[in-house]
Tab-separated table of C-alpha atoms in Angstrom:
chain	number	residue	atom	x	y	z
A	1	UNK	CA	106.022	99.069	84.862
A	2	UNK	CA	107.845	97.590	81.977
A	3	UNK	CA	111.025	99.749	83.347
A	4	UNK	CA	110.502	98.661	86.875
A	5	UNK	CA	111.110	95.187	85.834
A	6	UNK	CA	114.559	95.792	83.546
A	7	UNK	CA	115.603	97.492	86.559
A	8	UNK	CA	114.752	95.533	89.868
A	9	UNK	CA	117.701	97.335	91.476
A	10	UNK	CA	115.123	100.638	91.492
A	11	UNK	CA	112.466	101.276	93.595
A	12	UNK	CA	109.536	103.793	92.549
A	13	UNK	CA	108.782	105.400	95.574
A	14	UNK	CA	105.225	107.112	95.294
A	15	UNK	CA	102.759	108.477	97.799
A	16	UNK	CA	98.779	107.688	97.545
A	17	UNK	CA	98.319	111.854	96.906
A	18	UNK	CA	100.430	111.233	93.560
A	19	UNK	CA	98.473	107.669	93.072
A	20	UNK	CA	95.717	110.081	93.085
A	21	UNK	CA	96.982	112.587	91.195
A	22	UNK	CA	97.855	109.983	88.142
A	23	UNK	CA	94.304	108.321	88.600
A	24	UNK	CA	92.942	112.006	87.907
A	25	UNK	CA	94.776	112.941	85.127
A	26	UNK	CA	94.613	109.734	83.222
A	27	UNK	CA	90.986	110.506	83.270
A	28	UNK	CA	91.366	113.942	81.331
A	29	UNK	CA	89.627	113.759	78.383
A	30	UNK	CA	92.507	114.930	75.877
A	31	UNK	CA	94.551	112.065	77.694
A	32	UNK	CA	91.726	109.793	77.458
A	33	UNK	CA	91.454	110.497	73.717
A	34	UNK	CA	95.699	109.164	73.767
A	35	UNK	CA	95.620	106.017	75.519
A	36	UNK	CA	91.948	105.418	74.896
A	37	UNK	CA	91.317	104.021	78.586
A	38	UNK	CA	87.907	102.662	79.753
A	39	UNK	CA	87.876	103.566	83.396
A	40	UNK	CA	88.395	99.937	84.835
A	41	UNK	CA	91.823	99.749	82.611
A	42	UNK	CA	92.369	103.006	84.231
A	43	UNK	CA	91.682	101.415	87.105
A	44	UNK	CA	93.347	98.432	86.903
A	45	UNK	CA	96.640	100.737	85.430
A	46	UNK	CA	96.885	102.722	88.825
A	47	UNK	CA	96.416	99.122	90.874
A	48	UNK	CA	99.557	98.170	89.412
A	49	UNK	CA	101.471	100.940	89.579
A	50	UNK	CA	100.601	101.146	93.187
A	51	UNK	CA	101.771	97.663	93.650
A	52	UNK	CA	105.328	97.980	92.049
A	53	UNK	CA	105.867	100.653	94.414
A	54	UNK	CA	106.758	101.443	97.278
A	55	UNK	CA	104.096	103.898	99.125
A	56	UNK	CA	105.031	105.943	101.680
A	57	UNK	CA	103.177	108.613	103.954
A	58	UNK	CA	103.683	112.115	103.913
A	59	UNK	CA	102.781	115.067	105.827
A	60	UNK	CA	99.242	116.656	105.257
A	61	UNK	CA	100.412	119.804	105.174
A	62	UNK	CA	103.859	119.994	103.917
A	63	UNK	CA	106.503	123.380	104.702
A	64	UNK	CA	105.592	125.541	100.898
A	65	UNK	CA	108.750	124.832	99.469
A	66	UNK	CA	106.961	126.078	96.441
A	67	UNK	CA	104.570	128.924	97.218
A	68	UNK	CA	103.203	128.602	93.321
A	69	UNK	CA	101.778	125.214	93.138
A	70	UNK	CA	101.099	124.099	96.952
A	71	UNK	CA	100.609	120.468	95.547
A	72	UNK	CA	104.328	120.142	94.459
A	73	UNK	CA	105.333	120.287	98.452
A	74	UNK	CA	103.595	116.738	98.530
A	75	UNK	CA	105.751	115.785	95.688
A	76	UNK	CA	108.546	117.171	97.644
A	77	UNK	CA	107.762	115.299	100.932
A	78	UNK	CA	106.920	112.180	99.044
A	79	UNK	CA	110.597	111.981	97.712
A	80	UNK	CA	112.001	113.155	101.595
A	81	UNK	CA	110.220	110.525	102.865
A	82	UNK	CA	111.083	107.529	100.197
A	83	UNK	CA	114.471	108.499	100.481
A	84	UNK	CA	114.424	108.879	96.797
A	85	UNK	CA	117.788	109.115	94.968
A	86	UNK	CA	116.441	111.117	92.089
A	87	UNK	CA	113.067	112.834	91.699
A	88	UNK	CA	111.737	112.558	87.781
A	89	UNK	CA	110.251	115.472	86.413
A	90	UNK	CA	109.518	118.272	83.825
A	91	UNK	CA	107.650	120.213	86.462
A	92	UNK	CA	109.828	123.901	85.827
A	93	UNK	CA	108.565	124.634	89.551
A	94	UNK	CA	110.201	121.684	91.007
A	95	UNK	CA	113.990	122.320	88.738
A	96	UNK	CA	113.746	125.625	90.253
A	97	UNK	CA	117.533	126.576	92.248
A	98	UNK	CA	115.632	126.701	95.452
A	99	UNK	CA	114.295	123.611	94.916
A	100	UNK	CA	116.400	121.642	93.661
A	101	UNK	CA	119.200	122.641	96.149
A	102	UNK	CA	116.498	121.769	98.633
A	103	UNK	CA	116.354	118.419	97.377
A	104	UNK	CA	120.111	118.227	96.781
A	105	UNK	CA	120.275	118.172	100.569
A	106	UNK	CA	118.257	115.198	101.027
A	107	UNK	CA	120.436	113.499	98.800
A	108	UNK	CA	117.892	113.672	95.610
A	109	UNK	CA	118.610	114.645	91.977
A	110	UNK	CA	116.197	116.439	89.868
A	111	UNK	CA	116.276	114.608	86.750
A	112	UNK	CA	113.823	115.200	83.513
A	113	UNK	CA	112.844	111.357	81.915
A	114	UNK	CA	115.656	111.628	78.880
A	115	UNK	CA	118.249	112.055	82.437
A	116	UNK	CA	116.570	109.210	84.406
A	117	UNK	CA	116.406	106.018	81.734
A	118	UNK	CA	119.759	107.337	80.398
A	119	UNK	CA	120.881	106.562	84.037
A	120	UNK	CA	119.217	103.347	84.493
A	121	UNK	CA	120.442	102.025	81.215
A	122	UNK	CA	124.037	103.341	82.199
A	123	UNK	CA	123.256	101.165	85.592
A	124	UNK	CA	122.587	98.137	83.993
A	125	UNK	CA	124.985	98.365	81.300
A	126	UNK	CA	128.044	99.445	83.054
């Protein structure tokens, strides 16, 4: 959140299927054993999140852009349907050619994390 505020120019678009998703994984117990998260934090983390962003709808079933991992067509369709600029990830099915050209189309860039804050810090120190 901490990055959404040094760059109020960006918007995190998110859908509540990835709310979900984060909610989930956060509650992994090697990821617990990380950030050491009682379930309200957890709770309270995912609130927040949800509130700096901006939620959008997407389809419930999605075309299979990726036949391998069905839930990264949500992913997909979340972006699409945020009109997100870039798409963050280190998901290898999601920089795929296919996919990315996909994406491409829509006007998004498939970016890893290094990529994306080395862009916003270029953006707000031009």
């Amino acid at each position: 959140l901490l990055a959404h505020l040094q760059y109020p120019d960006h918007v995190l678009v998110l859908s509540l299927f990835i709310l979900d998703e984060l909610d989930r994984v956060l509650r992994y117990p090697r990821l617990r054993a990380l950030h050491g998260l009682t379930d309200d934090e957890i709770d309270e983390f995912v609130g927040s999140v949800a509130s700096a962003a901006f939620v959008v709808a997407t389809p419930a079933n999605p075309p299979a852009w990726v036949a391998a991992d069905p839930d990264d067509n949500v992913v997909i369709a979340t972006a699409i349907a945020g009109r997100a600029g870039v798409l963050c990830t280190l998901d290898r099915h999601l920089r795929q050619n296919q996919v990315a050209e996909l994406l491409r189309q829509s006007g998004i860039d498939v970016v890893t994390d290094v990529e994306l804050l080395d862009r916003l810090r270029k953006s707000a120190n031009p």
